Coordinates of C-alpha atoms in Angstrom, one line a residue:
Chain A
M1 CA -29.4 102.1 -9.4
S2 CA -31.6 102.5 -12.5
D3 CA -34.4 100.1 -13.3
T4 CA -32.7 99.0 -16.5
L5 CA -29.5 98.1 -14.6
S6 CA -31.4 96.3 -12.0
A7 CA -33.3 94.3 -14.6
T8 CA -30.0 93.5 -16.4
M9 CA -28.4 92.3 -13.2
A10 CA -31.4 90.2 -12.3
A11 CA -31.4 88.6 -15.8
A12 CA -27.7 87.8 -15.4
R13 CA -28.2 86.3 -12.0
P14 CA -28.9 82.5 -12.1
P15 CA -32.5 81.7 -11.3
T16 CA -33.0 80.7 -7.7
L17 CA -34.3 77.2 -7.1
E18 CA -37.5 77.4 -5.1
F19 CA -36.6 74.5 -2.9
D20 CA -39.4 74.8 -0.5
A21 CA -42.0 74.6 -3.3
L22 CA -40.0 71.7 -4.9
F23 CA -40.3 69.8 -1.6
R24 CA -44.0 70.5 -1.3
T25 CA -44.8 69.3 -4.8
A26 CA -42.4 66.4 -5.1
G27 CA -41.7 65.2 -1.6
G28 CA -44.3 62.4 -1.6
D29 CA -43.4 61.4 -5.2
V30 CA -39.7 61.1 -4.4
Y31 CA -40.5 58.8 -1.4
A32 CA -42.8 56.7 -3.6
Y33 CA -40.2 56.3 -6.3
V34 CA -37.4 55.6 -3.8
A35 CA -39.5 53.1 -1.9
S36 CA -40.3 51.4 -5.2
L37 CA -36.6 51.0 -5.9
V38 CA -35.1 50.0 -2.6
G39 CA -38.0 48.0 -1.3
D40 CA -38.1 48.8 2.4
A41 CA -39.6 51.7 4.2
A42 CA -36.8 52.5 6.6
T43 CA -34.2 52.6 3.8
A44 CA -36.5 54.6 1.6
E45 CA -36.9 57.2 4.4
D46 CA -33.2 57.6 4.9
I47 CA -32.6 57.8 1.1
T48 CA -35.4 60.3 0.7
A49 CA -34.0 62.5 3.4
A50 CA -30.5 62.2 2.1
A51 CA -31.6 63.0 -1.4
F52 CA -33.3 66.1 -0.4
E53 CA -30.4 67.2 1.7
R54 CA -28.0 66.5 -1.2
A55 CA -30.2 68.4 -3.5
Y56 CA -30.4 71.3 -1.1
R57 CA -26.6 71.4 -0.7
K58 CA -26.2 71.4 -4.5
R59 CA -29.1 73.7 -5.4
R60 CA -26.7 76.3 -6.6
S61 CA -25.3 73.9 -9.2
F62 CA -28.8 73.4 -10.7
D63 CA -28.8 74.4 -14.4
P64 CA -32.3 75.0 -15.8
R65 CA -30.8 74.5 -19.3
R66 CA -30.2 70.8 -18.5
G67 CA -33.7 70.0 -17.2
T68 CA -36.5 70.8 -14.9
P69 CA -36.0 71.0 -11.1
R70 CA -38.3 68.0 -10.8
Q71 CA -36.2 65.9 -13.2
W72 CA -33.0 67.1 -11.5
L73 CA -34.4 66.1 -8.1
F74 CA -35.4 62.6 -9.2
T75 CA -32.0 62.1 -10.8
I76 CA -30.4 62.7 -7.4
A77 CA -32.9 60.4 -5.8
R78 CA -32.4 57.7 -8.3
N79 CA -28.6 57.8 -8.0
A80 CA -28.8 57.7 -4.3
S81 CA -31.1 54.7 -4.5
L82 CA -28.9 52.9 -7.0
D83 CA -25.8 53.6 -4.8
E84 CA -27.6 52.0 -1.9
L85 CA -28.6 49.0 -4.0
R86 CA -25.1 48.6 -5.1
R87 CA -23.9 48.8 -1.6
R88 CA -26.2 46.2 -0.4
K89 CA -25.6 44.0 -3.4
R90 CA -29.2 43.2 -3.8
S91 CA -31.8 43.9 -6.3
A92 CA -34.8 46.1 -5.8
T93 CA -38.1 44.6 -5.2
L94 CA -40.7 47.1 -6.0
V95 CA -43.2 46.8 -3.1
P96 CA -42.0 44.2 -0.6
D97 CA -43.3 46.1 2.3
A98 CA -46.5 46.7 0.5
E99 CA -48.8 46.6 3.5
R100 CA -47.1 49.5 5.2
H101 CA -46.9 51.5 2.0
V102 CA -50.4 50.9 0.7
D103 CA -52.3 50.9 3.9
A104 CA -53.1 54.6 3.5
T105 CA -54.5 54.2 0.1
A106 CA -55.8 50.7 -0.1
A107 CA -59.2 51.7 1.3
A108 CA -59.5 54.4 -1.3
V109 CA -59.2 52.2 -4.4
D110 CA -62.8 51.0 -4.4
D111 CA -65.1 49.0 -2.5
G112 CA -64.3 45.4 -3.2
G113 CA -61.2 46.5 -5.1
G114 CA -58.8 44.6 -2.8
E115 CA -58.5 41.7 -5.3
R116 CA -57.7 44.1 -8.2
S117 CA -55.2 45.8 -6.0
D118 CA -53.4 42.5 -5.3
V119 CA -53.4 41.7 -9.0
V120 CA -51.8 45.0 -9.9
R121 CA -49.3 44.7 -7.0
A122 CA -48.3 41.2 -8.1
A123 CA -48.0 42.4 -11.7
I124 CA -45.7 45.2 -10.7
A125 CA -43.6 42.8 -8.7
S126 CA -43.3 40.5 -11.6
L127 CA -41.7 43.1 -13.8
A128 CA -38.1 43.2 -14.6
P129 CA -36.2 45.7 -12.4
R130 CA -35.6 48.1 -15.3
D131 CA -39.2 48.0 -16.2
R132 CA -40.2 48.7 -12.7
D133 CA -37.8 51.6 -12.6
L134 CA -39.5 53.0 -15.7
I135 CA -43.0 52.4 -14.4
A136 CA -42.0 54.2 -11.1
L137 CA -40.5 57.1 -13.0
K138 CA -43.6 57.4 -15.2
F139 CA -46.4 56.7 -12.7
Y140 CA -44.9 57.9 -9.4
A141 CA -42.4 60.5 -10.4
G142 CA -44.6 61.8 -13.3
L143 CA -41.7 62.6 -15.5
S144 CA -42.2 63.0 -19.2
N145 CA -40.4 60.8 -21.7
A146 CA -37.9 63.5 -22.4
E147 CA -37.2 63.9 -18.6
I148 CA -36.8 60.1 -18.3
G149 CA -34.4 60.1 -21.1
T150 CA -32.3 62.8 -19.4
T151 CA -32.4 60.9 -16.2
L152 CA -31.3 57.7 -17.7
G153 CA -28.9 59.3 -20.1
I154 CA -30.7 58.1 -23.2
S155 CA -32.7 59.8 -26.0
E156 CA -36.3 60.8 -25.6
S157 CA -37.5 58.4 -28.3
N158 CA -35.4 55.6 -26.7
A159 CA -37.0 56.5 -23.4
G160 CA -40.4 56.4 -25.0
T161 CA -39.8 53.0 -26.5
R162 CA -38.6 51.6 -23.1
V163 CA -41.6 53.1 -21.3
H164 CA -44.0 51.6 -23.9
R165 CA -42.3 48.2 -23.5
A166 CA -42.6 48.4 -19.7
L167 CA -46.3 49.5 -20.0
S168 CA -47.0 46.6 -22.3
A169 CA -45.4 44.2 -19.9
L170 CA -47.5 45.6 -17.0
R171 CA -50.6 45.3 -19.0
E172 CA -49.9 41.7 -19.9
A173 CA -49.1 40.9 -16.3
C174 CA -52.4 42.4 -15.1
S175 CA -54.5 40.6 -17.7
Chain B
M1 CA -54.3 66.0 -25.7
I2 CA -50.8 67.4 -25.6
R3 CA -48.3 65.8 -27.9
S4 CA -44.7 66.0 -26.9
K5 CA -41.9 66.3 -29.3
H6 CA -40.5 62.8 -30.0
S7 CA -37.8 63.6 -32.4
D8 CA -34.6 61.8 -31.4
P9 CA -31.7 64.2 -30.9
S10 CA -29.3 61.4 -30.9
G11 CA -30.5 60.2 -34.3
D12 CA -32.7 57.4 -33.1
A13 CA -35.7 56.5 -35.4
P14 CA -38.9 58.3 -34.5
L15 CA -41.5 56.3 -32.6
D16 CA -44.1 54.2 -34.3
P17 CA -47.4 56.3 -34.5
A18 CA -49.3 53.6 -32.6
V19 CA -46.7 53.6 -29.9
Q20 CA -46.7 57.3 -29.8
A21 CA -50.4 57.4 -29.5
E22 CA -50.4 55.0 -26.6
L23 CA -47.7 57.1 -24.8
D24 CA -49.7 60.2 -25.4
A25 CA -52.8 58.5 -23.9
L26 CA -50.7 57.4 -20.9
D27 CA -49.5 61.0 -20.3
A28 CA -53.0 62.2 -20.5
A29 CA -54.3 59.6 -18.1
L30 CA -51.5 60.5 -15.6
R31 CA -52.5 64.1 -15.8
G32 CA -56.1 63.0 -15.0
D33 CA -57.5 63.7 -18.4
A34 CA -60.1 61.4 -19.9
I35 CA -58.9 59.0 -22.5
E36 CA -60.6 56.5 -24.8
D37 CA -58.6 53.5 -23.6
D38 CA -60.6 52.6 -20.5
T39 CA -58.2 49.7 -19.7
L40 CA -55.2 52.1 -19.7
A41 CA -57.1 54.6 -17.6
A42 CA -57.9 51.9 -15.0
L43 CA -54.4 50.6 -15.0
V44 CA -53.1 54.1 -14.3
R45 CA -55.5 54.5 -11.4
D46 CA -54.6 51.1 -10.0
V47 CA -50.9 51.6 -10.2
Q48 CA -51.0 55.1 -8.8
A49 CA -53.1 53.7 -5.9
Q50 CA -50.1 51.4 -5.2
A51 CA -47.8 54.4 -4.7
P52 CA -46.1 54.2 -1.3
V53 CA -47.1 57.2 0.9
L54 CA -44.6 59.4 2.6
P55 CA -44.9 58.9 6.3
T56 CA -46.2 62.0 8.1
E57 CA -43.3 62.0 10.6
L58 CA -40.7 62.1 7.8
R59 CA -42.7 64.7 5.9
E60 CA -42.7 67.0 8.9
R61 CA -39.1 66.4 9.7
L62 CA -38.1 67.1 6.1
R63 CA -40.2 70.2 6.1
D64 CA -38.4 71.5 9.2
D65 CA -35.1 70.6 7.6
V66 CA -35.9 72.5 4.4
A67 CA -37.1 75.5 6.5
A68 CA -33.9 75.4 8.6
G69 CA -31.6 74.8 5.6
F70 CA -30.6 71.3 6.5
P71 CA -28.3 72.1 9.4
R72 CA -25.1 70.0 9.2
G73 CA -24.8 67.0 11.5
R74 CA -28.5 66.3 11.9
R75 CA -28.8 64.1 8.9
R76 CA -25.2 62.9 8.8
A77 CA -26.2 59.3 9.4
A78 CA -28.8 59.3 6.7
A79 CA -26.5 61.0 4.3
T80 CA -23.8 58.4 5.0
A81 CA -26.2 55.6 4.5
A82 CA -27.3 57.0 1.2
G83 CA -23.9 57.4 -0.3
G84 CA -22.7 60.6 1.4
R85 CA -19.7 58.8 2.6
S86 CA -18.2 58.8 -0.9
A87 CA -18.8 62.5 -1.2
Q88 CA -17.0 63.1 2.1
K89 CA -14.1 61.0 0.9
R90 CA -13.9 63.1 -2.3
R91 CA -13.9 66.3 -0.4
R92 CA -11.3 65.0 1.9
F93 CA -9.1 63.8 -1.0
T94 CA -9.6 67.2 -2.7
L95 CA -8.5 69.0 0.4
I96 CA -5.5 66.8 0.9
G97 CA -4.5 67.1 -2.8
S98 CA -4.8 70.9 -2.7
G99 CA -2.8 71.1 0.4
A100 CA 0.0 68.9 -0.9
L101 CA 0.1 70.9 -4.2
A102 CA 0.2 74.2 -2.3
T103 CA 2.9 72.9 0.1
G104 CA 5.0 71.7 -2.9
I105 CA 4.8 75.0 -4.7
A106 CA 5.6 76.9 -1.5
G107 CA 8.6 74.5 -0.8
V108 CA 10.0 75.0 -4.3
F109 CA 9.6 78.8 -4.0
A110 CA 11.3 78.8 -0.6
L111 CA 14.1 76.7 -1.9
I112 CA 14.7 79.1 -4.8
V113 CA 14.6 82.2 -2.5
F114 CA 16.9 80.8 0.1
T115 CA 19.4 79.3 -2.3
G116 CA 19.5 82.4 -4.5
G117 CA 20.7 84.7 -1.7
G118 CA 24.2 85.4 -0.4
T119 CA 25.4 87.4 -3.3
S120 CA 26.4 90.5 -1.3
P121 CA 30.0 91.5 -1.9
Q122 CA 32.5 90.7 0.8
M123 CA 35.2 93.1 1.6
A124 CA 38.1 92.2 3.7
T125 CA 41.2 94.1 4.5
E126 CA 44.1 92.8 6.4
S127 CA 47.2 94.8 7.5
S128 CA 50.2 93.4 9.2
G129 CA 53.0 95.5 10.5
S130 CA 56.6 94.6 11.1
G131 CA 56.0 91.6 13.4
H132 CA 57.3 88.1 13.3
Q133 CA 57.7 88.2 9.6
D134 CA 59.9 91.1 9.8
L135 CA 62.0 89.5 12.6
A136 CA 62.3 86.3 10.5
Q137 CA 63.3 88.3 7.5
I138 CA 65.8 90.2 9.6
D139 CA 67.2 87.0 10.9
Q140 CA 67.3 85.6 7.4
L141 CA 69.1 88.6 6.1
S142 CA 71.5 88.5 9.0
N143 CA 72.3 84.9 8.3
S144 CA 72.6 85.6 4.7
F145 CA 75.0 88.4 5.5
D146 CA 76.9 86.3 7.9
S147 CA 77.1 83.6 5.3
A148 CA 78.2 86.0 2.7
G149 CA 80.7 87.4 5.1
G150 CA 82.1 84.1 6.2
D151 CA 85.5 85.3 5.7
A152 CA 85.0 87.9 8.3
G153 CA 83.9 85.4 10.8
T154 CA 86.8 83.2 10.0
T155 CA 89.1 86.2 10.2
T156 CA 87.6 87.1 13.6
S157 CA 88.4 83.7 14.9
A158 CA 91.9 83.8 13.5
A159 CA 92.4 87.2 15.0
S160 CA 91.4 85.9 18.4
A161 CA 94.1 83.3 18.2
A162 CA 96.7 85.7 16.9
P163 CA 99.5 86.5 19.2
K164 CA 99.3 90.2 18.4
S165 CA 97.3 92.6 16.4
E166 CA 98.2 96.0 15.0
D167 CA 96.2 99.1 14.3
L168 CA 95.2 99.3 10.6
S169 CA 95.0 103.0 10.8
G170 CA 98.3 103.3 12.5
T171 CA 101.7 103.2 11.0
G172 CA 102.8 99.8 12.2
P173 CA 102.8 96.7 10.1
V174 CA 99.5 95.3 9.2
S175 CA 99.0 91.7 9.9
P176 CA 96.9 89.9 7.3
D177 CA 95.3 87.9 10.0
A178 CA 94.2 90.9 12.0
A179 CA 90.5 91.5 12.5
V180 CA 89.4 94.2 10.1
R181 CA 86.4 96.2 11.5
P182 CA 84.5 99.1 10.1
L183 CA 86.1 102.4 10.8
P184 CA 84.3 104.9 13.0
E185 CA 83.1 108.1 11.5
D186 CA 85.8 110.0 13.5
G187 CA 88.5 109.3 11.1
G188 CA 89.3 105.8 12.0
R189 CA 91.0 106.1 15.2
G190 CA 90.8 102.9 17.0
A191 CA 89.0 101.5 14.0
V192 CA 90.5 98.1 14.4
V193 CA 88.4 96.2 16.8
K194 CA 89.9 93.2 18.4
G195 CA 87.4 91.0 20.1
S196 CA 85.1 88.2 19.9
S197 CA 82.2 87.6 17.5
S198 CA 79.8 88.9 20.1
T199 CA 81.4 92.3 19.8
T200 CA 80.8 92.0 16.1
S201 CA 77.2 91.2 16.6
S202 CA 76.7 94.1 19.0
S203 CA 78.3 96.4 16.4
T204 CA 76.0 95.0 13.7
S205 CA 72.8 95.3 15.7
K206 CA 73.5 98.9 16.4
S207 CA 73.7 99.6 12.7
L208 CA 70.3 97.9 11.9
T209 CA 68.1 100.6 13.2
P210 CA 68.8 104.0 11.8
A211 CA 66.3 106.4 13.2
T212 CA 65.5 108.6 10.3
S213 CA 65.2 106.2 7.3
P214 CA 62.0 106.3 5.2
R215 CA 59.6 103.4 5.7
K216 CA 59.7 100.6 3.2
V217 CA 56.3 98.8 3.0
E218 CA 55.6 95.7 0.8
R219 CA 51.9 95.5 -0.2
T220 CA 49.9 92.8 -1.8
V221 CA 46.3 93.0 -3.0
D222 CA 43.9 90.2 -3.9
M223 CA 40.8 91.4 -5.9
E224 CA 37.8 89.6 -7.3
V225 CA 35.7 91.6 -9.8
R226 CA 32.5 90.3 -11.4
V227 CA 32.0 91.7 -14.9
K228 CA 28.9 91.6 -17.0
S229 CA 28.2 88.5 -19.0
G230 CA 30.1 88.6 -22.3
K231 CA 32.3 91.5 -21.2
L232 CA 35.2 89.4 -19.9
D233 CA 37.4 89.8 -23.0
E234 CA 36.9 93.5 -23.1
A235 CA 37.7 93.9 -19.3
S236 CA 40.8 91.7 -19.7
G237 CA 42.1 94.0 -22.4
K238 CA 41.6 97.0 -20.1
V239 CA 43.6 95.4 -17.3
G240 CA 46.8 95.7 -19.4
D241 CA 46.2 99.4 -20.1
I242 CA 45.6 100.1 -16.4
V243 CA 48.7 98.4 -15.3
R244 CA 50.9 100.2 -17.9
D245 CA 49.4 103.5 -16.9
A246 CA 50.3 102.6 -13.3
G247 CA 54.0 102.0 -14.2
G248 CA 53.8 98.2 -13.9
Y249 CA 53.4 95.1 -15.9
V250 CA 51.4 91.9 -16.2
G251 CA 53.4 89.1 -14.6
N252 CA 51.0 86.3 -15.4
S253 CA 47.5 86.0 -17.0
D254 CA 45.1 83.2 -17.6
V255 CA 41.8 84.0 -19.5
S256 CA 39.1 81.3 -19.9
I257 CA 35.9 82.2 -21.8
G258 CA 33.1 79.7 -21.8
T259 CA 29.6 79.5 -23.4
R260 CA 26.8 82.0 -22.9
G261 CA 29.2 84.8 -22.0
A262 CA 30.5 83.1 -18.9
G263 CA 34.2 82.8 -18.0
S264 CA 37.0 83.8 -15.7
A265 CA 40.4 85.4 -15.9
T266 CA 43.2 85.5 -13.4
F267 CA 46.1 88.1 -13.5
T268 CA 49.2 88.6 -11.5
L269 CA 50.0 92.3 -11.8
R270 CA 53.0 94.3 -10.6
V271 CA 52.0 97.9 -10.1
A272 CA 54.0 100.8 -8.9
S273 CA 53.2 101.3 -5.2
A274 CA 53.0 105.0 -5.7
K275 CA 50.1 104.5 -8.2
L276 CA 48.5 101.6 -6.5
D277 CA 45.4 103.4 -5.3
D278 CA 44.7 104.8 -8.7
A279 CA 45.2 101.4 -10.3
I280 CA 42.8 99.8 -7.7
A281 CA 40.2 102.4 -8.4
R282 CA 40.4 101.8 -12.1
L283 CA 40.3 98.0 -11.7
S284 CA 37.3 98.3 -9.5
K285 CA 35.4 100.1 -12.3
L286 CA 35.7 97.1 -14.5
G287 CA 32.7 95.6 -12.8
T288 CA 31.5 94.8 -9.3
V289 CA 34.1 94.2 -6.7
T290 CA 33.0 91.0 -4.9
S291 CA 36.0 90.8 -2.6
Q292 CA 39.2 92.7 -1.9
N293 CA 42.0 91.7 0.4
Q294 CA 45.0 94.0 1.0
R295 CA 48.0 93.1 3.1
S296 CA 50.9 95.4 4.1
T297 CA 54.3 94.2 5.5
D298 CA 56.9 96.7 6.8
I299 CA 60.3 95.6 5.5
T300 CA 62.1 98.8 6.6
S301 CA 64.2 96.9 9.1
S302 CA 65.3 94.4 6.5
F303 CA 66.2 97.1 4.1
D304 CA 68.1 99.1 6.7
S305 CA 69.9 96.0 7.9
A306 CA 71.1 95.2 4.4
Q307 CA 72.0 98.8 3.8
S308 CA 74.0 98.9 7.1
R309 CA 75.8 95.8 6.1
L310 CA 76.6 97.2 2.8
D311 CA 78.0 100.3 4.4
D312 CA 80.1 98.2 6.7
A313 CA 81.4 96.2 3.7
N314 CA 82.3 99.4 2.0
K315 CA 84.2 100.6 5.0
V316 CA 86.0 97.3 5.2
R317 CA 86.9 97.6 1.6
R318 CA 88.4 101.1 2.2
A319 CA 90.3 99.8 5.2
L320 CA 91.6 96.8 3.1
L321 CA 92.7 99.1 0.4
R322 CA 94.6 101.3 2.8
A323 CA 96.2 98.3 4.3
L324 CA 97.1 97.1 0.8
S325 CA 98.8 100.3 0.0
K326 CA 100.9 99.9 3.1
A327 CA 101.7 96.2 2.6
T328 CA 105.3 95.4 2.1
T329 CA 105.5 91.7 1.8
S330 CA 104.2 89.6 -1.0
G331 CA 102.4 87.5 1.5
E332 CA 100.6 90.4 3.0
I333 CA 99.6 91.7 -0.4
A334 CA 98.2 88.4 -1.6
S335 CA 96.2 87.9 1.6
L336 CA 94.7 91.4 1.4
R337 CA 93.8 91.0 -2.3
A338 CA 92.0 87.8 -1.4
R339 CA 90.1 89.5 1.3
I340 CA 89.3 92.4 -1.0
A341 CA 87.9 89.9 -3.5
D342 CA 85.7 88.3 -0.9
N343 CA 84.6 91.8 0.2
R344 CA 83.6 92.5 -3.4
A345 CA 81.4 89.4 -3.5
T346 CA 79.8 90.4 -0.2
R347 CA 79.0 93.9 -1.4
A348 CA 77.6 92.5 -4.7
N349 CA 75.4 90.2 -2.8
L350 CA 74.2 93.0 -0.5
D351 CA 73.5 95.2 -3.5
R352 CA 71.3 92.5 -5.0
Q353 CA 69.4 92.1 -1.7
L354 CA 68.9 95.9 -1.5
A355 CA 67.7 95.9 -5.1
A356 CA 65.3 93.1 -4.3
L357 CA 63.9 94.8 -1.3
S358 CA 63.5 98.0 -3.1
R359 CA 61.5 96.2 -5.8
R360 CA 59.3 94.6 -3.2
A361 CA 58.6 98.0 -1.8
D362 CA 58.3 99.9 -5.0
L363 CA 56.1 97.4 -6.9
T364 CA 52.9 96.0 -5.4
T365 CA 51.7 92.5 -6.4
V366 CA 48.0 92.5 -7.4
S367 CA 46.3 89.2 -7.8
L368 CA 43.2 90.0 -9.9
T369 CA 40.4 87.6 -10.7
L370 CA 37.7 88.5 -13.2
T371 CA 34.5 86.4 -13.4
A372 CA 31.7 86.7 -15.8
P373 CA 28.5 84.8 -15.1
S374 CA 26.4 83.2 -17.8
S375 CA 23.7 85.2 -19.4
G376 CA 21.1 83.4 -17.4
A377 CA 22.7 84.1 -14.0
A378 CA 23.9 87.6 -14.9
A379 CA 20.7 89.2 -13.8
I380 CA 20.8 87.6 -10.4
A381 CA 24.5 88.4 -9.9
D382 CA 24.3 92.0 -11.0
D383 CA 24.0 93.5 -7.6
D384 CA 26.1 96.3 -6.3
G385 CA 24.6 96.0 -2.8
Q386 CA 22.7 99.3 -2.9
W387 CA 19.0 99.6 -3.2
S388 CA 17.4 101.5 -6.0
I389 CA 14.2 101.7 -7.9
G390 CA 15.8 99.9 -10.8
D391 CA 16.9 97.1 -8.4
A392 CA 13.4 96.8 -7.0
A393 CA 11.9 96.6 -10.5
G394 CA 14.5 94.1 -11.5
D395 CA 13.8 92.1 -8.4
T396 CA 10.1 92.1 -9.1
V397 CA 10.6 91.0 -12.6
R398 CA 13.0 88.4 -11.6
I399 CA 10.7 87.0 -8.9
L400 CA 7.8 87.0 -11.2
G401 CA 9.8 85.3 -13.8
T402 CA 11.0 82.7 -11.3
V403 CA 7.5 82.1 -10.0
T404 CA 6.2 81.8 -13.6
G405 CA 9.0 79.4 -14.4
V406 CA 8.3 77.4 -11.3
L407 CA 4.6 77.3 -12.1
L408 CA 5.3 76.3 -15.7
V409 CA 7.6 73.5 -14.5
A410 CA 5.1 72.4 -12.0
A411 CA 2.3 72.5 -14.6
G412 CA 4.5 70.6 -17.0
A413 CA 5.3 68.0 -14.4
A414 CA 1.7 67.8 -13.2
L415 CA 0.2 67.7 -16.8
P416 CA 0.7 63.9 -17.2
F417 CA -0.8 63.4 -13.8
A418 CA -3.7 65.7 -14.6
I419 CA -4.4 63.8 -17.8
L420 CA -4.3 60.5 -15.9
A421 CA -6.6 62.0 -13.3
L422 CA -9.0 63.2 -15.9
I423 CA -9.0 59.8 -17.6
G424 CA -9.4 58.2 -14.2
L425 CA -12.2 60.5 -13.3
A426 CA -14.0 59.7 -16.6
I427 CA -13.5 56.0 -16.1
Y428 CA -14.7 56.3 -12.5
R429 CA -17.9 58.1 -13.7
V430 CA -18.5 55.6 -16.4
R431 CA -18.0 52.7 -14.0
R432 CA -20.2 54.4 -11.5
R433 CA -22.9 54.9 -14.0
V434 CA -22.6 51.3 -15.3
G435 CA -22.5 50.0 -11.8
R436 CA -25.6 51.9 -10.9
E437 CA -27.5 50.6 -13.8
A438 CA -26.2 47.1 -13.1
A439 CA -27.7 47.4 -9.7
L440 CA -31.1 47.0 -11.3
D441 CA -29.9 43.8 -13.1
A442 CA -28.5 42.2 -10.0

């Protein structure tokens, strides 16, 4: 087989999703985002595992023209989380099991920063669920405004407007 | 600082520059870049510090699952808890729907295949010899003859009661009441038979079976011929020509031509028996013979019986004429003339019987039915029972056409359901999306 033909066939072949690399770079962020939505650690663990399994099963349906792998993975995780919330008929509280979640990082905030940490935690908890969702997508998932817009099914500018509104609310709650 | 493109593809207004600047600063802080807004930088650090941490046990388990390719069954419970149940239901419904559709199509195809068969021609030939029918006909002819010759019976009874009888062939006086019997071939000596009717019957039965007479066979044929669609009128016209060439005639005909070339015609033909085979062969070429039934009945004994009785009647007539020539009294003459008249009627009746039997043997009745299928069914019915490349190609085209038709009908029937299913799927997706978003508002 000639090199030209091999190159042509390789170009025609859909790009392979590097799932192992995706898990290594996004595993912790997916858990942080899911836990922020569903509220408790046990459910977050199940949903995170299910989201990764679902993404793995559907990895061949990933279309790079419709978004990045990271955005695609967080869309799956968000849908799984919202399905669970619907099933439970309860709203998400961002960090109800905060002690368990934050234990590993609380000491690293700063010396005497425990009060500041509590303020921020309370401020996040006081946000509306949609704002908390946006904060989690921005701060934990690390998605751009365009990726958030794709995930939510809205335009990029609309997503930016909503993120800015949520950020303003968080700033006000922290002040 | 990296600025992202903030044009709105959906037509939304561009972001305010101040808002855009703050969002850009946020993105930079999230990436770890230094920004002028210290408050925002601190907020980013504080919020990121609140991020829940993936438990080590789950991280290792997921790493193993990713490496192993998520073997099925290990995370089924988790998948179910996270909404995998609905996916399983969808897969199950998809499988059930596909199976039902495939079963339906297969059932329709099997129905078409099985109901479309059975078009092979059926040939049947029956032949009956001189059996019970012949005996019945012989009895009927004998009774007819006895009835026609009632005078002879009466005469026989009268002769039995007569005080004396005289030989008709002799020179003595002839009694008008004497039993007159056929004269033997030896010149008539002792031709006058005096006796009971049983003697008469014995004499008659001897004359019924001449040993060297040619066989008389009555034949009837029933034929059904399928002609091509639209060719019924032409084939019906050829039937008359064939019958005329066979020395016969068309006794009865009924031609009915419907729409799309379909129709049927029934004929009652009388064909010379000597040319029957040729006529059958030519009629068979009008189309495809779907059934043929031929019956033969030996009427030789009936014919010979009638012929023998006619011979007897002729002999009786000659004897009566001789007796008349020798009669002397007016009473004898009148009586003999009356008997001669009766004998004339008997002979005329026997002549008619013989003529009828001859016609039955000389002309064969052919009941012919021509059928022409409609143009749609013509292709299916056009089968001569022999395989050929053309038949195979025709069968292939027909099956493909049938399958295509079935698929088109099925597609047409399924189209409304497919549209409804698509609408339902769209509604389901919209409701699911709205429901998911509403979960954040609950």
